[in-house]
Short mmCIF file of C-alpha atoms and ligand atoms in Angstrom, two decimals:
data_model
loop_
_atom_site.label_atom_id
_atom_site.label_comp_id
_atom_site.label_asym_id
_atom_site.label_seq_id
_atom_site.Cartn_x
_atom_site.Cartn_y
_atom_site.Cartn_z
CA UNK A 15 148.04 182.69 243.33
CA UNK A 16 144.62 183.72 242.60
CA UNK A 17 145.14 186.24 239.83
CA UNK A 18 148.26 186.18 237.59
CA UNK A 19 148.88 189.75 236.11
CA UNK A 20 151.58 189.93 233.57
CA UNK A 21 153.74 192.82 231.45
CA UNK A 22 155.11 191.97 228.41
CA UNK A 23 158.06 193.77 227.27
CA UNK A 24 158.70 193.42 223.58
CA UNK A 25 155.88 193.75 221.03
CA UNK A 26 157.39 191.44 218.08
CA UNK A 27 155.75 187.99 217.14
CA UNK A 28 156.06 186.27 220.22
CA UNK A 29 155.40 189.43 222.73
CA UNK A 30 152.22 190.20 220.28
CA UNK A 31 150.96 186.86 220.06
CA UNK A 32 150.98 186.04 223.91
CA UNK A 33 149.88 189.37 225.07
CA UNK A 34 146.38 188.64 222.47
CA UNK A 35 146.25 185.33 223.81
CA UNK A 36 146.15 186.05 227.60
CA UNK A 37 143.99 188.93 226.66
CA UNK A 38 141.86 186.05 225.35
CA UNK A 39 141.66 184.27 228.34
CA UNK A 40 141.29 186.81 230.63
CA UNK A 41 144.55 187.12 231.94
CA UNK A 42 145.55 190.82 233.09
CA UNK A 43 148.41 192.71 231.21
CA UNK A 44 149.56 195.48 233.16
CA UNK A 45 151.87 196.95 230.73
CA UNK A 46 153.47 196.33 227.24
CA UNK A 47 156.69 197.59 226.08
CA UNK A 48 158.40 198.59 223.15
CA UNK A 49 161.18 200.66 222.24
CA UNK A 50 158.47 202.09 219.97
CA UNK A 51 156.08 203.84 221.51
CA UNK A 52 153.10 203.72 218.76
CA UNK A 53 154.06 199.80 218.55
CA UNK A 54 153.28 199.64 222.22
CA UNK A 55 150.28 201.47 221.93
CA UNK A 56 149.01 199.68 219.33
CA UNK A 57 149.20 196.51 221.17
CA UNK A 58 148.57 197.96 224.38
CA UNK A 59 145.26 199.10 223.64
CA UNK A 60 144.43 195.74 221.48
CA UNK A 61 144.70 194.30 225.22
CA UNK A 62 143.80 196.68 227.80
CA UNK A 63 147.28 197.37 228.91
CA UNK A 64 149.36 200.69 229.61
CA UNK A 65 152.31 201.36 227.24
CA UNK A 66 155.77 202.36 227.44
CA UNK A 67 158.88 202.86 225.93
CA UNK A 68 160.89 203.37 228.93
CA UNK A 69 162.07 200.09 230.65
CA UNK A 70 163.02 202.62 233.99
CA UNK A 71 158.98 202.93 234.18
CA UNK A 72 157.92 199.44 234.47
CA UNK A 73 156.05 199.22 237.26
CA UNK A 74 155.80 196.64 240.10
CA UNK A 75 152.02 195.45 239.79
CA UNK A 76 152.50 192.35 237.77
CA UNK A 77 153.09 189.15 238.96
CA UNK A 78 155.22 187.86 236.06
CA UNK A 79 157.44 190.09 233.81
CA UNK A 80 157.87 188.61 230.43
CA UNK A 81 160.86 189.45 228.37
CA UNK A 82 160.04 188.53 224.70
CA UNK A 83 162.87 191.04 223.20
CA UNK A 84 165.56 189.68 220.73
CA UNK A 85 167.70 186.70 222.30
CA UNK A 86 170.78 188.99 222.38
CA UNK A 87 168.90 191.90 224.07
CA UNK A 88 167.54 190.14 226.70
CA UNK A 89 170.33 191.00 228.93
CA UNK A 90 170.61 194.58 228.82
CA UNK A 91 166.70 194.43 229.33
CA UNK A 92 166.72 192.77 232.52
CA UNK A 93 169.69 195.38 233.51
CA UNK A 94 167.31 198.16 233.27
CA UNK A 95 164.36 196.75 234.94
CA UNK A 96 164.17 198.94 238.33
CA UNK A 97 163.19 195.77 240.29
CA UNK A 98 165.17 192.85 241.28
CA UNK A 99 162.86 190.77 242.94
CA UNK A 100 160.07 190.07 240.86
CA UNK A 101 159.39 186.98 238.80
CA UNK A 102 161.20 187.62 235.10
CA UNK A 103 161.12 185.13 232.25
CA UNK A 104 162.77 185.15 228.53
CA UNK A 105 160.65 183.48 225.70
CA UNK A 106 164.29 182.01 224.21
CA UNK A 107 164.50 178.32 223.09
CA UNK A 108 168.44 179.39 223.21
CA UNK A 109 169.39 181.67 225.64
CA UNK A 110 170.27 179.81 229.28
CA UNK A 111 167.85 181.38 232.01
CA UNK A 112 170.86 181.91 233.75
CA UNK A 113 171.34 185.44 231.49
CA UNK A 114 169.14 187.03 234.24
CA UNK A 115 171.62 185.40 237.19
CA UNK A 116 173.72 188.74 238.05
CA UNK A 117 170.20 191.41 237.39
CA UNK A 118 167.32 189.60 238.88
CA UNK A 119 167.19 187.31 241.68
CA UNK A 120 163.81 185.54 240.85
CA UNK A 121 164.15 184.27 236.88
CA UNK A 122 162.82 181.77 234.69
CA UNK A 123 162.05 180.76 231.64
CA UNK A 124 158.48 180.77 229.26
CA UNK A 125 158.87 179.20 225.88
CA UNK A 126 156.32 178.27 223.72
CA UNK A 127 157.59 175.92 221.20
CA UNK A 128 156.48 177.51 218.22
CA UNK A 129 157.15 179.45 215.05
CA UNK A 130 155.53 182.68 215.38
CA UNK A 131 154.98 185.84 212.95
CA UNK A 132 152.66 188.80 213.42
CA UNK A 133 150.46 188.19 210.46
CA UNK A 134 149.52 184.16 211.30
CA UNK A 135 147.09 183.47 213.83
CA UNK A 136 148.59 181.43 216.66
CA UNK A 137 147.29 177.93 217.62
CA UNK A 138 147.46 177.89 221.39
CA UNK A 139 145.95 174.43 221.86
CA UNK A 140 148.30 172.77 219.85
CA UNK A 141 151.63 174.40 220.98
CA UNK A 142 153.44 173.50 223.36
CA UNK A 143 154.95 175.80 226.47
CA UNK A 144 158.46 174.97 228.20
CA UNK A 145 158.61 176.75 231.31
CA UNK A 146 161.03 176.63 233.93
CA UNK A 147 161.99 178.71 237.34
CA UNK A 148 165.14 178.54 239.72
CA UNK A 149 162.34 179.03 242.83
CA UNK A 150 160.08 176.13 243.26
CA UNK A 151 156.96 178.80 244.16
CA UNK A 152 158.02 180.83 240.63
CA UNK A 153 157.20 177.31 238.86
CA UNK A 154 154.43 176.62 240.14
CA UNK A 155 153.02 180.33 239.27
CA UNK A 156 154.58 179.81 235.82
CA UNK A 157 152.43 176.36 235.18
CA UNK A 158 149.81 178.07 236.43
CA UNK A 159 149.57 180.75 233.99
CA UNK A 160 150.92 178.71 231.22
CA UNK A 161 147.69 176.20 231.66
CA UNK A 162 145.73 179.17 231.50
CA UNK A 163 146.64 179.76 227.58
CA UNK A 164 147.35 176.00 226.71
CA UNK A 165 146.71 172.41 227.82
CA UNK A 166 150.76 171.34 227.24
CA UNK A 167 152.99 172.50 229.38
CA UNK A 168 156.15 170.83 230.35
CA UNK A 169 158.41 172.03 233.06
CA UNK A 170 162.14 171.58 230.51
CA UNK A 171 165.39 172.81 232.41
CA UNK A 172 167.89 175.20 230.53
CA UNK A 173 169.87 171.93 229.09
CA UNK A 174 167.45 170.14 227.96
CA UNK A 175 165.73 173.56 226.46
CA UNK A 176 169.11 174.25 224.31
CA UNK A 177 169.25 170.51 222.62
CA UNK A 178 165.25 171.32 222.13
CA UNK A 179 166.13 174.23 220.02
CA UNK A 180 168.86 172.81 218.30
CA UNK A 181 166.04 169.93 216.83
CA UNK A 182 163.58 172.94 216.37
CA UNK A 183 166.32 174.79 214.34
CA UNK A 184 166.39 171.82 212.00
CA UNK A 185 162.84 170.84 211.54
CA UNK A 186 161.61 174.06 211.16
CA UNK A 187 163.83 176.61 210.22
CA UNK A 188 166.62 174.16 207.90
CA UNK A 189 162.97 172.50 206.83
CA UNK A 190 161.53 175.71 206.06
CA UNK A 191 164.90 176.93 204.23
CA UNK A 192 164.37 173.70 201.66
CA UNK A 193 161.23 175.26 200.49
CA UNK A 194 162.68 178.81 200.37
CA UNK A 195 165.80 176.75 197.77
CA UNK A 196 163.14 175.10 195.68
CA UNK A 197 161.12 178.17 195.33
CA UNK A 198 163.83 180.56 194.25
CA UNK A 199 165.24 177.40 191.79
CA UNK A 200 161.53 176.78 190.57
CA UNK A 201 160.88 180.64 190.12
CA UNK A 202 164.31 181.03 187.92
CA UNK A 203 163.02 177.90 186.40
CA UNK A 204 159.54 179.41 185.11
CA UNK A 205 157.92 176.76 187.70
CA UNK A 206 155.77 176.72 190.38
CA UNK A 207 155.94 175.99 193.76
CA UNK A 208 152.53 174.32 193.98
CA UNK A 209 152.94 171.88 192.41
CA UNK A 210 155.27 170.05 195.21
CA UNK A 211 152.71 171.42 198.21
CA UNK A 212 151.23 167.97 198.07
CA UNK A 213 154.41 166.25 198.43
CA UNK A 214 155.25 168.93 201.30
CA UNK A 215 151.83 168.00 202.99
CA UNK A 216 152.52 164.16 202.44
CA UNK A 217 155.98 164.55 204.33
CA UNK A 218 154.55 166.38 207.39
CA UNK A 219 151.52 163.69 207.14
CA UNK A 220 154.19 160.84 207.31
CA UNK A 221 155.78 162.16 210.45
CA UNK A 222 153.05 162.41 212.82
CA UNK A 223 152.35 158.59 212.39
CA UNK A 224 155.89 156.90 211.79
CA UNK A 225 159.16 157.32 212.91
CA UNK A 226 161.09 160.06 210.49
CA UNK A 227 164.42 157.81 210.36
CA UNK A 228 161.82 154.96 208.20
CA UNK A 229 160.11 157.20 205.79
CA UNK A 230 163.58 158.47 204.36
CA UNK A 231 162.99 157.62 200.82
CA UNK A 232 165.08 159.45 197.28
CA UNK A 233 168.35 158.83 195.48
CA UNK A 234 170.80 159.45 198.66
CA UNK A 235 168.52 156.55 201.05
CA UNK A 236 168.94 154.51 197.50
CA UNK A 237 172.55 155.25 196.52
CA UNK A 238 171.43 155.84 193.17
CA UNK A 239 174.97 157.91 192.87
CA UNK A 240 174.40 158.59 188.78
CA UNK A 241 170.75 160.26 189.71
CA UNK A 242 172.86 162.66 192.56
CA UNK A 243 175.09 163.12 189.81
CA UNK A 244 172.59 164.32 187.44
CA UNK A 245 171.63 166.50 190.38
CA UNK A 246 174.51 168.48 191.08
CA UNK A 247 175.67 168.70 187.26
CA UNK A 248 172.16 170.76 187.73
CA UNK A 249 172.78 172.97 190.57
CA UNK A 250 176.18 173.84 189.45
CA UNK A 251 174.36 176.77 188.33
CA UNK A 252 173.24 177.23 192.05
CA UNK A 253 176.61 177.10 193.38
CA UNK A 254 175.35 177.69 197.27
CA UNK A 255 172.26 175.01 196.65
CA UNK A 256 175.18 172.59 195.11
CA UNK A 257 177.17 172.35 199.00
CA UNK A 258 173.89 172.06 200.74
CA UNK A 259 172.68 169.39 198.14
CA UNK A 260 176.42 167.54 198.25
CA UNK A 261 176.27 167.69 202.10
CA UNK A 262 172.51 166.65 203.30
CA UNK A 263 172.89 163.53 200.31
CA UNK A 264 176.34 162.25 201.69
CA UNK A 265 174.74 162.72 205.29
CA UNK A 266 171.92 160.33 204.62
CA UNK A 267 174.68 157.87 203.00
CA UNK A 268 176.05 157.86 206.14
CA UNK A 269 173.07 157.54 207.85
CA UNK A 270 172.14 155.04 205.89
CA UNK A 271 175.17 152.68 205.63
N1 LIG B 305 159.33 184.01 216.46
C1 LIG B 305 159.36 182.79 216.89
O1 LIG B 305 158.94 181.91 216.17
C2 LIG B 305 159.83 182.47 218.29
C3 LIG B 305 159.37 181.28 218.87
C4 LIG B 305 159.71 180.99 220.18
C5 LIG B 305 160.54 181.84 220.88
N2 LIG B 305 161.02 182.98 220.30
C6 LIG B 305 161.86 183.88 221.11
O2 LIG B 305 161.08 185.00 221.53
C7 LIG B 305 161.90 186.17 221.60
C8 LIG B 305 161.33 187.24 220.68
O3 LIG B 305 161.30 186.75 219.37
P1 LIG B 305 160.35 187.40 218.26
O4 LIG B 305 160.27 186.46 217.14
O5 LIG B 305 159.12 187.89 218.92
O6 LIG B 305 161.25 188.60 217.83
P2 LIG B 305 160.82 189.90 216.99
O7 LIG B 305 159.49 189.72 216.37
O8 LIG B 305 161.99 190.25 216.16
O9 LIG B 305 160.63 190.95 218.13
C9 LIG B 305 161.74 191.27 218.88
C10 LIG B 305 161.40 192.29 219.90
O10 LIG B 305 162.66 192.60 220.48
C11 LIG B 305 162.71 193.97 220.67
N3 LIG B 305 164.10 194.40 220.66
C12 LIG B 305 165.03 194.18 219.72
N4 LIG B 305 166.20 194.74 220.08
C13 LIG B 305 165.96 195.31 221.29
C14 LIG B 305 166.77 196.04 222.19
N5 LIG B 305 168.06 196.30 221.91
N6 LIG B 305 166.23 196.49 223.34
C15 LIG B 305 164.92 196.23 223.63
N7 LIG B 305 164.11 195.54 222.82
C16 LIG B 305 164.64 195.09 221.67
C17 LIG B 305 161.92 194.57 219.53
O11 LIG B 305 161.53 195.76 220.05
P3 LIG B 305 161.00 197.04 219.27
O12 LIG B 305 159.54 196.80 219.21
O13 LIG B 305 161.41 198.06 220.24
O14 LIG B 305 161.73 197.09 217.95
C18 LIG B 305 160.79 193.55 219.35
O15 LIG B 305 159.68 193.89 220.14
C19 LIG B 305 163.31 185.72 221.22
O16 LIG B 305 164.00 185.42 222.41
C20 LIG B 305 163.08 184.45 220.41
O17 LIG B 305 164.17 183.57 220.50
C21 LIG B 305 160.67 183.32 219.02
#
């Protein structure tokens, strides 16, 4: 296909970010949508597109329809699309592709493996896209537009995209929810955050050269059980901190045995 025109319906982080980025590259966005009009307005003119907030006037003149709404909304979206035919793909590291099965007979599945929000800039080159199609021809236009915004793209069925998202979930959003515990303790605490950011950068620094399982280092990999003790005594105060502490420490015992 020479020309790949796209609409993106939903104007949240991920709907925002890849409507800006095939903007970028010259990619055409026929319409965005949001159930908020001056959201999809906003955005809409940012790119060049036509906004709505009525699904019932999505038009037919993209090529690719891309539903980047809220992982249990994506359903009732595709219901209301007044096409059945054209190519539709979700943006869900969770949701199976087969939620389009019983609305649209031409689905898929574009998911850039990422954490997203509004306000941070979006690294394209470094992220990378799972896309997947029931038609063979749908794939090959989904690769196609996917290598257009970013040089890694791997064709990942709906299986394989679920246990993906499960390993996301934990290095990202569990990871993520560590710093969120030791910021509200160090806070309460009259300390700073800061001054663990260069441990924080060290651990992500480990990672990309050795395997995670061999850099597990602290007082659970050691079994130094009267420093976990001291520990918990501690976060007794923190009662919800104290199970997640108790559970992740006799995990890596485990692990570790
Ligand atoms: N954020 C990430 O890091 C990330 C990464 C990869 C994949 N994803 C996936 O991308 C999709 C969108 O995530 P997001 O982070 O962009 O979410 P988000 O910022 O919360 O945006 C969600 C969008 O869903 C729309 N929406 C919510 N309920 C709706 C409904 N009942 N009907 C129609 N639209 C509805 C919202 O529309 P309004 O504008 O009308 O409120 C908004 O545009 C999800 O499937 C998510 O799993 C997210």
């Amino acid at each position: 296909m020479e020309k790949i025109k796209v609409t993106i319906i939903g104007a949240g982080n991920v709907g925002t970010h890849l409507a800006k980025r095939f903007f970028e590259k010259k990619i055409e966005i026929i319409q965005i949508f949001s159930r908020e009009l001056q959201k999809a307005e906003i955005l809409a003119k940012e790119v060049e597109a036509k906004a709505t907030n009525d699904l019932t006037k999505i038009n037919d003149l993209a090529d690719v329809y891309i539903v980047a709404v809220k992982d249990d909304a994506i359903e009732m979206v595709a219901r209301q699309l007044p096409f059945k035919s054209k190519l539709v793909v979700h943006t869900s590291g969770a949701k199976s592709s087969k939620v389009f099965e019983s609305h649209i007979k031409n689905y898929g599945v574009f998911y850039p493996l990422q954490t997203f929000s509004i306000s941070k800039e979006a690294n394209f080159e470094a992220l990378p896209i799972c896309i997947f199609a029931e038609l063979a021809s749908s794939q090959l236009i989904l690769n196609q537009l996917a290598k257009r915004i970013c040089p890694n793209v791997y064709v990942i069925d709906d299986e394989q995209r679920a246990t993906l998202h499960v390993c996301a979930v934990m290095v990202n959003n569990f990871t993520n929810f560590m710093y969120v515990m030791a910021e509200d303790i160090l806070n309460k605490e009259q300390l700073k955050l800061d001054i663990l950011r260069p441990l924080i950068q060290e651990t992500v620094n480990k990672i990309q050269k050795y395997p995670a399982q061999l850099m597990q280092t602290g007082p659970a990999r050691r079994e130094d059980k009267q420093t976990i003790s001291q520990h918990l005594q501690f976060l007794e105060k923190y009662p919800d901190y104290h199970k997640v502490y108790e559970l992740l420490s006799e995990s890596i015992i485990q692990k570790y045995k």
